PDB file of C-alpha atoms in Angstrom:
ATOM      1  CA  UNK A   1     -20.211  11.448 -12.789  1.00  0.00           C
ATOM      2  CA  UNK A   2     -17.098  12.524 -10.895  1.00  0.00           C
ATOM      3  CA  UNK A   3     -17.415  14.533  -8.090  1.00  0.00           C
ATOM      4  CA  UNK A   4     -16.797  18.248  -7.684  1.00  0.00           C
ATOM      5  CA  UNK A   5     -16.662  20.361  -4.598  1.00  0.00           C
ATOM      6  CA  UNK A   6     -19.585  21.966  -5.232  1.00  0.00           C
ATOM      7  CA  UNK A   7     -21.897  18.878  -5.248  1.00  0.00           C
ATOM      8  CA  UNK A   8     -21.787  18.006  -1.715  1.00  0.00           C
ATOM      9  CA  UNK A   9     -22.149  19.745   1.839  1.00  0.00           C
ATOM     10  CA  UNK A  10     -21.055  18.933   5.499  1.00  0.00           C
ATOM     11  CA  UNK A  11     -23.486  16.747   7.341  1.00  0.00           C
ATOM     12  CA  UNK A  12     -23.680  14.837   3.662  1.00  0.00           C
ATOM     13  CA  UNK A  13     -24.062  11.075   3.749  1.00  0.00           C
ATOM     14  CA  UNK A  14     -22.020   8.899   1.425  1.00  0.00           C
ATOM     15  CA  UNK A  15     -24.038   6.500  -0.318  1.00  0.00           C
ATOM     16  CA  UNK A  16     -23.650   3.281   1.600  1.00  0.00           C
ATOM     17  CA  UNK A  17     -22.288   0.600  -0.008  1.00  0.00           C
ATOM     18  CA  UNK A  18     -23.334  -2.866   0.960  1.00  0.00           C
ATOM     19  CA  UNK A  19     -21.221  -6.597   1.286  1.00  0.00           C
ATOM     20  CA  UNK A  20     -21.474  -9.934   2.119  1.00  0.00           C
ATOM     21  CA  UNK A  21     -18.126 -11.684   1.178  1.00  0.00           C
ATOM     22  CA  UNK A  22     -18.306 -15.097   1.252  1.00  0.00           C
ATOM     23  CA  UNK A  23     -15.232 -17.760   1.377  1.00  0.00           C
ATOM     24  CA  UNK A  24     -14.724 -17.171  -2.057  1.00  0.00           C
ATOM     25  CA  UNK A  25     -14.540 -13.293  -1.700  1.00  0.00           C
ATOM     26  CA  UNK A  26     -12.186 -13.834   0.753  1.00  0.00           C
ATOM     27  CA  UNK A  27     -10.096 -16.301  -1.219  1.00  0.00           C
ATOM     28  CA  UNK A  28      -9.462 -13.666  -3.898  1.00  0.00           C
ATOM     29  CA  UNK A  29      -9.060 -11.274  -1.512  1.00  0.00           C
ATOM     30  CA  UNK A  30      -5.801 -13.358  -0.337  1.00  0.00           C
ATOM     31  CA  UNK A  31      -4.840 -13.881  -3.839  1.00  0.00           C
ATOM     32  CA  UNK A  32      -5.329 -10.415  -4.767  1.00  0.00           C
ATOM     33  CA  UNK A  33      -3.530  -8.751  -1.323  1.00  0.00           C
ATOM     34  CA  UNK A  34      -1.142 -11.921  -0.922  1.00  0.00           C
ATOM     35  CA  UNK A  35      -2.626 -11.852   3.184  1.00  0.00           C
ATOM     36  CA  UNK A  36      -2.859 -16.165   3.416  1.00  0.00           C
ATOM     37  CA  UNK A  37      -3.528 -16.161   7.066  1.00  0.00           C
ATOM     38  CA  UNK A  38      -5.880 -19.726   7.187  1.00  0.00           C
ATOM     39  CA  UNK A  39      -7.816 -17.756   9.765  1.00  0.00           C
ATOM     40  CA  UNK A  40      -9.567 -16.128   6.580  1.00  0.00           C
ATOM     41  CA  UNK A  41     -10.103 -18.920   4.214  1.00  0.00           C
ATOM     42  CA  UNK A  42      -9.366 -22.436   5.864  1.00  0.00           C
ATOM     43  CA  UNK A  43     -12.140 -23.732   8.947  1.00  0.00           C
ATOM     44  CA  UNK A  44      -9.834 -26.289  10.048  1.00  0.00           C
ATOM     45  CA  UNK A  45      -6.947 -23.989  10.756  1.00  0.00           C
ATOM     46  CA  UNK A  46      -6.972 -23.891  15.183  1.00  0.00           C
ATOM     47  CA  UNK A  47      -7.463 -20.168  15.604  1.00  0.00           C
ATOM     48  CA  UNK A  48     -10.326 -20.802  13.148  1.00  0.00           C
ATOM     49  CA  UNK A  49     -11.716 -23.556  15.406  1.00  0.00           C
ATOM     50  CA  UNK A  50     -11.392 -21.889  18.435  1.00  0.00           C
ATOM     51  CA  UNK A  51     -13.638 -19.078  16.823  1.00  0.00           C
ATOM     52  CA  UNK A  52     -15.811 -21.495  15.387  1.00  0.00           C
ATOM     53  CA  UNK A  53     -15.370 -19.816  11.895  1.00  0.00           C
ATOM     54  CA  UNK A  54     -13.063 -18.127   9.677  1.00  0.00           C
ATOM     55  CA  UNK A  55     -13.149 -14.280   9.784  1.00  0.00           C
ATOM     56  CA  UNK A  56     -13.113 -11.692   7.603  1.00  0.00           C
ATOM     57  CA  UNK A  57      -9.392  -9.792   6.387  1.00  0.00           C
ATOM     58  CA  UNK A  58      -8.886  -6.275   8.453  1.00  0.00           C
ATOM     59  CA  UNK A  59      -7.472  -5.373   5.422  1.00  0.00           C
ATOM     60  CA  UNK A  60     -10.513  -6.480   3.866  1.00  0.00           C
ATOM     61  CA  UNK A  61     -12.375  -4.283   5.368  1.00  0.00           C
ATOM     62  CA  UNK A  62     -10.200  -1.839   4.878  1.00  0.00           C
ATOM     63  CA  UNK A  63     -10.289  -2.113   1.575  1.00  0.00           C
ATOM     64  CA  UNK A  64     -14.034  -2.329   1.194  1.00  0.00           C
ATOM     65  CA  UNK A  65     -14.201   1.482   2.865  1.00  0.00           C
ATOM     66  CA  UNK A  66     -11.659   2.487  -0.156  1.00  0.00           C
ATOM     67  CA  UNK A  67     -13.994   1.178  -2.433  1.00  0.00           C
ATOM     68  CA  UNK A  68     -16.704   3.107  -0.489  1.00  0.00           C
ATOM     69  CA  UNK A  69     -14.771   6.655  -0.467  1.00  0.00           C
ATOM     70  CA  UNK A  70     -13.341   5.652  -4.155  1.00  0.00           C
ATOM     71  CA  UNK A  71     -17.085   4.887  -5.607  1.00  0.00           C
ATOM     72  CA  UNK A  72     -18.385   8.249  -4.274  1.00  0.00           C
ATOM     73  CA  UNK A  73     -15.340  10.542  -5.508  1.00  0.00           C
ATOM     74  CA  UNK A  74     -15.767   8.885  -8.730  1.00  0.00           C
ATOM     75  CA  UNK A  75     -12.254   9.883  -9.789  1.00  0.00           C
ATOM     76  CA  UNK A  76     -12.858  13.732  -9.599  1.00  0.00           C
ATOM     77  CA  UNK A  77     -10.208  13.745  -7.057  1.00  0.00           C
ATOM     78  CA  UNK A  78      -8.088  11.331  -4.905  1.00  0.00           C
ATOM     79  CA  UNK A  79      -7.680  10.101  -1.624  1.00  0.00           C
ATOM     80  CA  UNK A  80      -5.177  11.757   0.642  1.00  0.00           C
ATOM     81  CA  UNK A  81      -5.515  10.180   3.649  1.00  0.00           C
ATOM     82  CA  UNK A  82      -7.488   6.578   4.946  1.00  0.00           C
ATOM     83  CA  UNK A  83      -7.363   5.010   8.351  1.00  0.00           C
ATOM     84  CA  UNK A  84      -9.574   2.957  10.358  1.00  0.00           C
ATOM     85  CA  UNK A  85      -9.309   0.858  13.402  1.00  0.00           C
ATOM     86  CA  UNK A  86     -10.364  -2.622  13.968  1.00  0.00           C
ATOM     87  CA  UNK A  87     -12.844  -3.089  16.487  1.00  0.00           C
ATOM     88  CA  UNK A  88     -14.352  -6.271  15.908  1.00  0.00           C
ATOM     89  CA  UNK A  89     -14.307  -9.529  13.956  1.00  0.00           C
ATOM     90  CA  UNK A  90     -16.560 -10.309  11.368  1.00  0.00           C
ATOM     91  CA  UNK A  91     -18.248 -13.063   9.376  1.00  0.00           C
ATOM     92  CA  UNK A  92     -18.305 -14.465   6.286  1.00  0.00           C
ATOM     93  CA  UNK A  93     -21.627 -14.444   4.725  1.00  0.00           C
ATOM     94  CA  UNK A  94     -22.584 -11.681   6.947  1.00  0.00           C
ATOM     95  CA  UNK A  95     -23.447  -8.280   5.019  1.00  0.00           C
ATOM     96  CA  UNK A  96     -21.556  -5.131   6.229  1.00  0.00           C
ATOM     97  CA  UNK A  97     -23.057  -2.057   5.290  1.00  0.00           C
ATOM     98  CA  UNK A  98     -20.180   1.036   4.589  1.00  0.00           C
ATOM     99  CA  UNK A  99     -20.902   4.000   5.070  1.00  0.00           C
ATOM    100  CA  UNK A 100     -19.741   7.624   6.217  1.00  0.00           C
ATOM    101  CA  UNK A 101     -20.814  11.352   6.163  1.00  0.00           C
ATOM    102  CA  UNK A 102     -18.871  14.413   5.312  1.00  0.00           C
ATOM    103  CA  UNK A 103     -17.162  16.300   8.656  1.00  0.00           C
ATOM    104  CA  UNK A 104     -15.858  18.925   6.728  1.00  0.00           C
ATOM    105  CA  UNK A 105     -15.249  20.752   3.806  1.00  0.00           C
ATOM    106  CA  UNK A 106     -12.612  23.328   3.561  1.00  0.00           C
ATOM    107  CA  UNK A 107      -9.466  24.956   0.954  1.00  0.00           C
ATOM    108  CA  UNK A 108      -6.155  25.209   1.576  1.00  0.00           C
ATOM    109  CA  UNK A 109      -3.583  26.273  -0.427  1.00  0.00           C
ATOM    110  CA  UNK A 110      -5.573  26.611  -3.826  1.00  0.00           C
ATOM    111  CA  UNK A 111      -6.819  22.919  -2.718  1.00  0.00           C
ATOM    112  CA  UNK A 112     -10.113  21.370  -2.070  1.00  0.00           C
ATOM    113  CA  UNK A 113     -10.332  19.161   0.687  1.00  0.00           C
ATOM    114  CA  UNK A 114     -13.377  17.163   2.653  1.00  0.00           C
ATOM    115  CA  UNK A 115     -12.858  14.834   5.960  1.00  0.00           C
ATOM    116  CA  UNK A 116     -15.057  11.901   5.600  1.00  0.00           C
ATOM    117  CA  UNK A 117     -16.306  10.134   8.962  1.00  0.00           C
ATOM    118  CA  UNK A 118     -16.608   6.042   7.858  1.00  0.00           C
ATOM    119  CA  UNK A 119     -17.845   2.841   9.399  1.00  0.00           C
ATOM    120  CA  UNK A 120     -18.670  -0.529   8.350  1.00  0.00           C
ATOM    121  CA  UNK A 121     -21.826  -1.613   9.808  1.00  0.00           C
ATOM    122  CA  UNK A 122     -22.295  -5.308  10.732  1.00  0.00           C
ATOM    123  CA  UNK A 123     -26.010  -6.920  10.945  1.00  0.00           C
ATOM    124  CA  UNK A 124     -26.503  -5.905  14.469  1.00  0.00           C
ATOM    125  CA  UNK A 125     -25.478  -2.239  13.923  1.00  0.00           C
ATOM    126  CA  UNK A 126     -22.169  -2.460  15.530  1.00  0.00           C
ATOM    127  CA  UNK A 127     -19.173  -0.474  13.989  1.00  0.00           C
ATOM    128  CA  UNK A 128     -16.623  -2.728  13.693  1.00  0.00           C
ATOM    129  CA  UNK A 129     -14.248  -0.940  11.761  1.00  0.00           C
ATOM    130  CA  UNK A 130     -14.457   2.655  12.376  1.00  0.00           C
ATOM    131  CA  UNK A 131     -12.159   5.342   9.874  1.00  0.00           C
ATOM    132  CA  UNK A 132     -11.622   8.497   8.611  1.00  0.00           C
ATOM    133  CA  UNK A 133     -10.197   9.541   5.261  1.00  0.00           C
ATOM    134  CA  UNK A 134      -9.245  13.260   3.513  1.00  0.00           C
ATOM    135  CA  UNK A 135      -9.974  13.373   0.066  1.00  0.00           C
ATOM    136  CA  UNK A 136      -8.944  16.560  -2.496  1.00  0.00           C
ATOM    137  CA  UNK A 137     -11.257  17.447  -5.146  1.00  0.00           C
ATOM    138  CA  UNK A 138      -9.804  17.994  -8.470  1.00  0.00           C
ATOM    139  CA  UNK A 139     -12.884  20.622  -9.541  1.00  0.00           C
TER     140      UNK A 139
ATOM    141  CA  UNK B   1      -1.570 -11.696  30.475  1.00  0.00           C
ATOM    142  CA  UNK B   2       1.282  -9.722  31.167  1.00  0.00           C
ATOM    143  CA  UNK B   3       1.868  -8.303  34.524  1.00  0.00           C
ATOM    144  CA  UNK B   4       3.812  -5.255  33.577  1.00  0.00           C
ATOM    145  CA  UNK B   5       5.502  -4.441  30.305  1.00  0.00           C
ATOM    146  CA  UNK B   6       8.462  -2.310  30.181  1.00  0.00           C
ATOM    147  CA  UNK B   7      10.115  -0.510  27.525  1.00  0.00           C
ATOM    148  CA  UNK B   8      13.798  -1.585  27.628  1.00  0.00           C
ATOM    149  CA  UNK B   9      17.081   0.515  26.222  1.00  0.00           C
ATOM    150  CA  UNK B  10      17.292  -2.312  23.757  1.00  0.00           C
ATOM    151  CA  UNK B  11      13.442  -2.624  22.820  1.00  0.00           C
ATOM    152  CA  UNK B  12      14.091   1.420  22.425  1.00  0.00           C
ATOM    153  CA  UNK B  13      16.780   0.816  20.549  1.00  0.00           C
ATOM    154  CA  UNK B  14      15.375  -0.716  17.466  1.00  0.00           C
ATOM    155  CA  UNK B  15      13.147   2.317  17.129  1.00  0.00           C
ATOM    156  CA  UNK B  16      13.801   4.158  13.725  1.00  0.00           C
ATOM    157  CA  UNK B  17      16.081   1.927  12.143  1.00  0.00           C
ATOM    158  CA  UNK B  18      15.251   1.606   8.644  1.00  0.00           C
ATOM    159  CA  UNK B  19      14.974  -2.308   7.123  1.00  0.00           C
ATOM    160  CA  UNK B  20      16.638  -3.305   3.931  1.00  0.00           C
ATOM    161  CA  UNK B  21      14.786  -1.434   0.453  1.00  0.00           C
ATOM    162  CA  UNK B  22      12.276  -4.216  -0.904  1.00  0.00           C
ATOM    163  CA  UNK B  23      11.110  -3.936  -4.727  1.00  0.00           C
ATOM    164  CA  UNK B  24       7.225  -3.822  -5.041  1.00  0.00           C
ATOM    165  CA  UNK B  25       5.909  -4.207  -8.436  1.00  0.00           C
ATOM    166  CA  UNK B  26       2.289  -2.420  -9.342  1.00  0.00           C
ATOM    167  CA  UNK B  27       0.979  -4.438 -12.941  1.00  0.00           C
ATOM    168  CA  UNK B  28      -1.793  -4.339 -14.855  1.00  0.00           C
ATOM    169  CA  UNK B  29      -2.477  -7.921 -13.563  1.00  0.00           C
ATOM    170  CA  UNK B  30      -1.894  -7.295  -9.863  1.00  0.00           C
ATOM    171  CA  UNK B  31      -4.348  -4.054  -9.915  1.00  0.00           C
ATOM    172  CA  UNK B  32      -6.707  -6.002 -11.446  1.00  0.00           C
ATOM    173  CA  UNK B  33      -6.486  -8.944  -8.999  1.00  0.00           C
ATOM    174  CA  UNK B  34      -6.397  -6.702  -5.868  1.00  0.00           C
ATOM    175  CA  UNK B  35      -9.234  -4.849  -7.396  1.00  0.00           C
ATOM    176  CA  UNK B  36     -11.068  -8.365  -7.652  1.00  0.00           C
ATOM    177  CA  UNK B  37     -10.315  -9.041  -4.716  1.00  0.00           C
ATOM    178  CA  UNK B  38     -12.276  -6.186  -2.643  1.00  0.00           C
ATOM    179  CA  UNK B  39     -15.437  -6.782  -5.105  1.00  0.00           C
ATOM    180  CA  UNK B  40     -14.857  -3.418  -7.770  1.00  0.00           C
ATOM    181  CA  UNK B  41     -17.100  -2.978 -10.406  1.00  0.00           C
ATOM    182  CA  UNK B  42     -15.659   0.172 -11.390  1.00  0.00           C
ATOM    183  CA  UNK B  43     -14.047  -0.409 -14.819  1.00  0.00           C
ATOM    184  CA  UNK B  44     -10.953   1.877 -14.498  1.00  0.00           C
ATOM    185  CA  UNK B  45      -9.248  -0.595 -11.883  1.00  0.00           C
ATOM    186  CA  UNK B  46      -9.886  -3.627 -14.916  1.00  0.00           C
ATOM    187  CA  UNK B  47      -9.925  -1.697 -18.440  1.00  0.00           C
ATOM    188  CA  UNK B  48      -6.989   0.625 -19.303  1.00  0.00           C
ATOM    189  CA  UNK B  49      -9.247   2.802 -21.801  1.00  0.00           C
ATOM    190  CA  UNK B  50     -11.243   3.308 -18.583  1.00  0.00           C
ATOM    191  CA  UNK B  51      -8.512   4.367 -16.629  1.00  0.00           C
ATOM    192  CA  UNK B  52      -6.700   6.670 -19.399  1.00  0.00           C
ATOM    193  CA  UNK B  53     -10.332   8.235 -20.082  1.00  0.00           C
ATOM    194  CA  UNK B  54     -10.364   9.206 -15.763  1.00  0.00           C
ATOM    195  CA  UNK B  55      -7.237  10.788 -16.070  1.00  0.00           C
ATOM    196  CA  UNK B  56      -4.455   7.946 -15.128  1.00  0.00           C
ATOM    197  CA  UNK B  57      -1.483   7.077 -16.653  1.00  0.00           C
ATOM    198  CA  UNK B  58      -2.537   3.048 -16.480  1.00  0.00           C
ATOM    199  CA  UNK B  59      -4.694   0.790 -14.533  1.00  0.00           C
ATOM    200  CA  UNK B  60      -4.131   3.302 -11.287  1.00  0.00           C
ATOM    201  CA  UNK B  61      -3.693   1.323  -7.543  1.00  0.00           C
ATOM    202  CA  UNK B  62      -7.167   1.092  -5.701  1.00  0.00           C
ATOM    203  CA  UNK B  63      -6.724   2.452  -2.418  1.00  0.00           C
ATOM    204  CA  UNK B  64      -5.304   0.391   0.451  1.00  0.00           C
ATOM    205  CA  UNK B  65      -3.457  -1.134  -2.323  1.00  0.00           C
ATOM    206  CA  UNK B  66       0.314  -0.499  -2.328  1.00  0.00           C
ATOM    207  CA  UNK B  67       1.958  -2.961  -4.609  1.00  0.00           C
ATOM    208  CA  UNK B  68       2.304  -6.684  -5.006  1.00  0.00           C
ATOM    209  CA  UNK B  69       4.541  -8.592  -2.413  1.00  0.00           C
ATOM    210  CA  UNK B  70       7.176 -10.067  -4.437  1.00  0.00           C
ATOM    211  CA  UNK B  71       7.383 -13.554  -3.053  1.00  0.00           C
ATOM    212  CA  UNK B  72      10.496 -15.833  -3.347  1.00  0.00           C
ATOM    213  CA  UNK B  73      10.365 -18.795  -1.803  1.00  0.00           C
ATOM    214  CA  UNK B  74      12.537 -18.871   2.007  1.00  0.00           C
ATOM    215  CA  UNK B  75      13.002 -15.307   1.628  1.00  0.00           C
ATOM    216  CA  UNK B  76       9.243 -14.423   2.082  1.00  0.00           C
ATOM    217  CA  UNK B  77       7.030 -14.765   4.446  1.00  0.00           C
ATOM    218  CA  UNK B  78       4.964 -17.754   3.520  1.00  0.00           C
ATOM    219  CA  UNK B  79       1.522 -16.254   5.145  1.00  0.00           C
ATOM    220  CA  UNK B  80       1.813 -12.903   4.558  1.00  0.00           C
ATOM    221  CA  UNK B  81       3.825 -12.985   1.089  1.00  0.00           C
ATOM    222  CA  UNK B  82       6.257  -9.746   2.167  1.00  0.00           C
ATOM    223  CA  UNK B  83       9.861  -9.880   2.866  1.00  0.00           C
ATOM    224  CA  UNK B  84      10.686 -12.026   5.750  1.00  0.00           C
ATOM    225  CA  UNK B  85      13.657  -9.944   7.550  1.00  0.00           C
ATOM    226  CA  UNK B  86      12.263  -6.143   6.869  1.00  0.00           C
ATOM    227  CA  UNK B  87      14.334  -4.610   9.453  1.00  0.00           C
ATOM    228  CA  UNK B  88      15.317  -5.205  13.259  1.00  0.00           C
ATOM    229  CA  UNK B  89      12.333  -6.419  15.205  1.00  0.00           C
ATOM    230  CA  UNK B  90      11.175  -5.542  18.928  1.00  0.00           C
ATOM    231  CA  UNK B  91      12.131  -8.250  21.519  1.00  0.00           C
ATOM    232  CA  UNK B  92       9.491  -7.873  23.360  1.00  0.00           C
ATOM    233  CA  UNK B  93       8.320 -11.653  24.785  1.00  0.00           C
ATOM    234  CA  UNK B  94       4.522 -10.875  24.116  1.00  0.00           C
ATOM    235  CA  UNK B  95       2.725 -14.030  22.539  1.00  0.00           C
ATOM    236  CA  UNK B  96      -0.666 -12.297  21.419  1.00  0.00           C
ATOM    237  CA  UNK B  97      -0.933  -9.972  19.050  1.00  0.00           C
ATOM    238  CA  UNK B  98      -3.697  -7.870  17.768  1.00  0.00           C
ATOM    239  CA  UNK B  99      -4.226  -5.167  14.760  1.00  0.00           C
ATOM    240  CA  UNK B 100      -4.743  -1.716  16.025  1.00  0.00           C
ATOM    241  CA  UNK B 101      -5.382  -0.140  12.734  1.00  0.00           C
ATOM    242  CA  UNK B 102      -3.808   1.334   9.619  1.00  0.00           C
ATOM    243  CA  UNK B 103      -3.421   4.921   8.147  1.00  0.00           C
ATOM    244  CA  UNK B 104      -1.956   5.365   4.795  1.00  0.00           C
ATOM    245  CA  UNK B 105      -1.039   9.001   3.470  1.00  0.00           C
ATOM    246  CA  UNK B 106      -0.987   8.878  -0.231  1.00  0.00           C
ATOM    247  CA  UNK B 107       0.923  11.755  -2.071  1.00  0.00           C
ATOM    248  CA  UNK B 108       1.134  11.135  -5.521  1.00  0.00           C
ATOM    249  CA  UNK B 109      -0.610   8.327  -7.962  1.00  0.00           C
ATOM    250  CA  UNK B 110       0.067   4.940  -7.976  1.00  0.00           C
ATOM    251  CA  UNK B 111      -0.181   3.448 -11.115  1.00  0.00           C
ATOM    252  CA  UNK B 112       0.572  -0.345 -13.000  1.00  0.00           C
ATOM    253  CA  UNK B 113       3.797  -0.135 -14.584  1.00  0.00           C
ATOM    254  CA  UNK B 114       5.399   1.636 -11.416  1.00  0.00           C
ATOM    255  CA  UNK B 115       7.957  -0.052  -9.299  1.00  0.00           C
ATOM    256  CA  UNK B 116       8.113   0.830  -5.592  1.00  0.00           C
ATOM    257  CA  UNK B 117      11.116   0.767  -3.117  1.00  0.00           C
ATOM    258  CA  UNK B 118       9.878  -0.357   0.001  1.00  0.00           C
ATOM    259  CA  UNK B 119      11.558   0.592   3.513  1.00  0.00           C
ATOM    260  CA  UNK B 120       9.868   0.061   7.072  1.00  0.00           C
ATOM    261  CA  UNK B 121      11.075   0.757  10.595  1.00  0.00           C
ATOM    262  CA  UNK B 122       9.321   0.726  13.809  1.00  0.00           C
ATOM    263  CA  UNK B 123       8.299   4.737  14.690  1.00  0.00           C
ATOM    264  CA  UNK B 124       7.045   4.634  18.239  1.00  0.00           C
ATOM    265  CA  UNK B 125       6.651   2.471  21.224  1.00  0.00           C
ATOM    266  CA  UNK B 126       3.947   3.307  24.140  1.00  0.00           C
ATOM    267  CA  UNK B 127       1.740   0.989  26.895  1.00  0.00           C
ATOM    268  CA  UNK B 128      -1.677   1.405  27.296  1.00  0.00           C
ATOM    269  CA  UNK B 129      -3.839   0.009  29.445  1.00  0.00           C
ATOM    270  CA  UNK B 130      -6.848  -1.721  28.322  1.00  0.00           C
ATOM    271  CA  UNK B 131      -9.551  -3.128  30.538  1.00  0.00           C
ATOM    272  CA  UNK B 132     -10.059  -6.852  28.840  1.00  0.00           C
ATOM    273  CA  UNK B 133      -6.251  -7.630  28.576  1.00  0.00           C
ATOM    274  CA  UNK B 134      -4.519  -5.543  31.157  1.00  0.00           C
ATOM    275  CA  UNK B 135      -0.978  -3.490  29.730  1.00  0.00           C
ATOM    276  CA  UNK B 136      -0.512  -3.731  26.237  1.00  0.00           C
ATOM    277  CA  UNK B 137       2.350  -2.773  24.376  1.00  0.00           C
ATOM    278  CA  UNK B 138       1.862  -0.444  21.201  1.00  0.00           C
ATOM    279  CA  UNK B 139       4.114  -0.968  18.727  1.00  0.00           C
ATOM    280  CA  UNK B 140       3.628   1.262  15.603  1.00  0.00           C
ATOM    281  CA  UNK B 141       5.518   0.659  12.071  1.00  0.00           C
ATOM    282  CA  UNK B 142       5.777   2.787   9.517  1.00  0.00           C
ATOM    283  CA  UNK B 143       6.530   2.095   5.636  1.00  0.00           C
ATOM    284  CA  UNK B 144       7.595   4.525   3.265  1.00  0.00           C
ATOM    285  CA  UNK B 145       7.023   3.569  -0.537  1.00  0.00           C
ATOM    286  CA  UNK B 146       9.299   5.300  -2.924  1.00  0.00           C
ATOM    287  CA  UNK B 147       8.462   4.673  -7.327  1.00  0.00           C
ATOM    288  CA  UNK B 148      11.111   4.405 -10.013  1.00  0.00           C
ATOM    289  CA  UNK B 149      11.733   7.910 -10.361  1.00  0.00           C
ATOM    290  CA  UNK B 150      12.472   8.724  -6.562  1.00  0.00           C
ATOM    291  CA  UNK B 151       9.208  10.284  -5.551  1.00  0.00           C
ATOM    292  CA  UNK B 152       7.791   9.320  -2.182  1.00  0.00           C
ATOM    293  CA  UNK B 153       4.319   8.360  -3.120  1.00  0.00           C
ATOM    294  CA  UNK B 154       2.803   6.761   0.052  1.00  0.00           C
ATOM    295  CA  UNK B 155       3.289   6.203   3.771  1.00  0.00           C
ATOM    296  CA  UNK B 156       1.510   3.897   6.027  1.00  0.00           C
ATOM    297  CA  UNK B 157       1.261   3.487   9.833  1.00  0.00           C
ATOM    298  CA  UNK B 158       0.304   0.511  11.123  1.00  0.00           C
ATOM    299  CA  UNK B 159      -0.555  -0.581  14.707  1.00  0.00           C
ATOM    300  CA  UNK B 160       0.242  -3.814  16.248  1.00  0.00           C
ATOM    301  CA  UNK B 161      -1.059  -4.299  19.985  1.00  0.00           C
ATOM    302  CA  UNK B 162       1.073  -6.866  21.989  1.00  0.00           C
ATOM    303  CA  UNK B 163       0.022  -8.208  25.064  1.00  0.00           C
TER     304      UNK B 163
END
């Protein structure tokens, strides 16, 4: 069901969303975003080695918190505004749980907008990719 | 590690210059690859009855999506797939590079059958200090994605930390 303004407060979580991409993810990831950095898909590559494994896209995980905000507004509205910062490397194989809660909710010129607070979780809790997104409600 | 970075006239200098206009095309097929890509389930980034029943025109962008790369071989960047000489870079002499972050404004739908005009330029230059790698040098870009019929419909700041 899409979402309207009136079906969710501040202080609201979104519903978490949960991943684990694996080398494969990550290959069609590449294909998909046309990012073919070996540090994301090929163990053999030196910065890969050095790690001692290949890591997970940014833009992955950037991605994977559109996905988050995208699932919950199911299209009854759009995305104004997503950011996030990269704090940490992840792992492939690893699950990241996404996540956020609502900051605000406000209108503005005849439109109605919520802040979103987002992070993607890894195992141990840490918030390695910490963001923020508007979104406008169509009703 | 660098000792001390400085911002020079001619580092300054490349600040707001605007690169050559690239062509991005969105498709059906390049939604649906992106949207593969990330792990979607949701039907109106695959089926184009799903997407005209939400209310798009076609298969519509997911976010953090902003076209394919059109890649031609030796004027591409092999790794990354976009345009290899998108506007005047920043001498700056730094060897290690990290990604800050990205922010992407969108103003208007995205959708496949859409083809973008991509510009970039370097907005802003600033040191910061960090405690693991001493001065860093922030150097933010900015990209400005125009459709066929002129309307700005996205803008995206991204951070690259230099060091």
């Amino acid at each position: 069901m899409p979402l309207t303004y009136d079906g969710f407060k501040e202080g609201d979580a979104i519903p978490e969303l949960e991943k684990s991409p694996g080398v494969t993810q990550l290959v069609k990831y590449a294909a998909g975003g046309g990012d073919f950095n070996p540090l994301h898909h090929d163990f053999a590559f030196p910065q890969s080695k050095a790690l001692g494994s290949i890591i997970v896209h940014g833009r992955f995980k950037y991605a994977a918190l559109g996905e988050l905000v995208s699932n919950w507004l199911d299209h009854g509205g759009r995305i104004q505004k997503l950011a996030c910062q990269y704090r940490g490397m992840d792992l492939p194989e690893r699950t990241m749980t996404l996540g956020g809660t609502v900051k605000r909710k406000w209108e503005e010129n005849g439109q109605k907008l919520a802040e979103l607070e987002l992070y993607a979780k890894n195992e141990e809790g840490k918030n390695t990719t910490p963001g923020s997104a508007i979104v406008r409600l169509d009703g | 590690m660098a000792e001390k970075i400085e911002i020079t006239d001619e580092m300054q200098a490349a600040v707001g210059i605007e690169s050559d206009p690239w062509p991005y095309e969105v498709t059906t097929t390049s939604v649906r690859a992106f949207a593969r890509g990330v792990g979607y389930t949701d039907r109106v980034y695959f089926d184009v009855k799903a997407a005209r029943a939400a209310g798009y025109r076609s298969l519509p962008c997911p976010p953090t999506y902003l076209g394919t790369p059109v890649f031609i071989p030796g004027e591409s960047n092999d790794t990354f797939s976009g345009p290899r000489n998108s506007g005047p870079g920043v001498k700056h002499g730094l060897k290690n590079v990290l990604d800050g972050g990205t922010e992407t404004e969108y103003l208007a739908d995205i959708c496949a059958g859409d083809t973008l005009t991509v510009t970039s330029k370097v907005a802003d230059l600033a040191i910061r200090e960090s405690k693991t790698t001493g001065q860093m040098l922030i150097v933010t870009n900015e990209t400005t994605f125009t459709n066929q019929d002129g309307v700005v419909v996205a803008k995206q700041r991204g951070q690259g930390l230099f060091y």
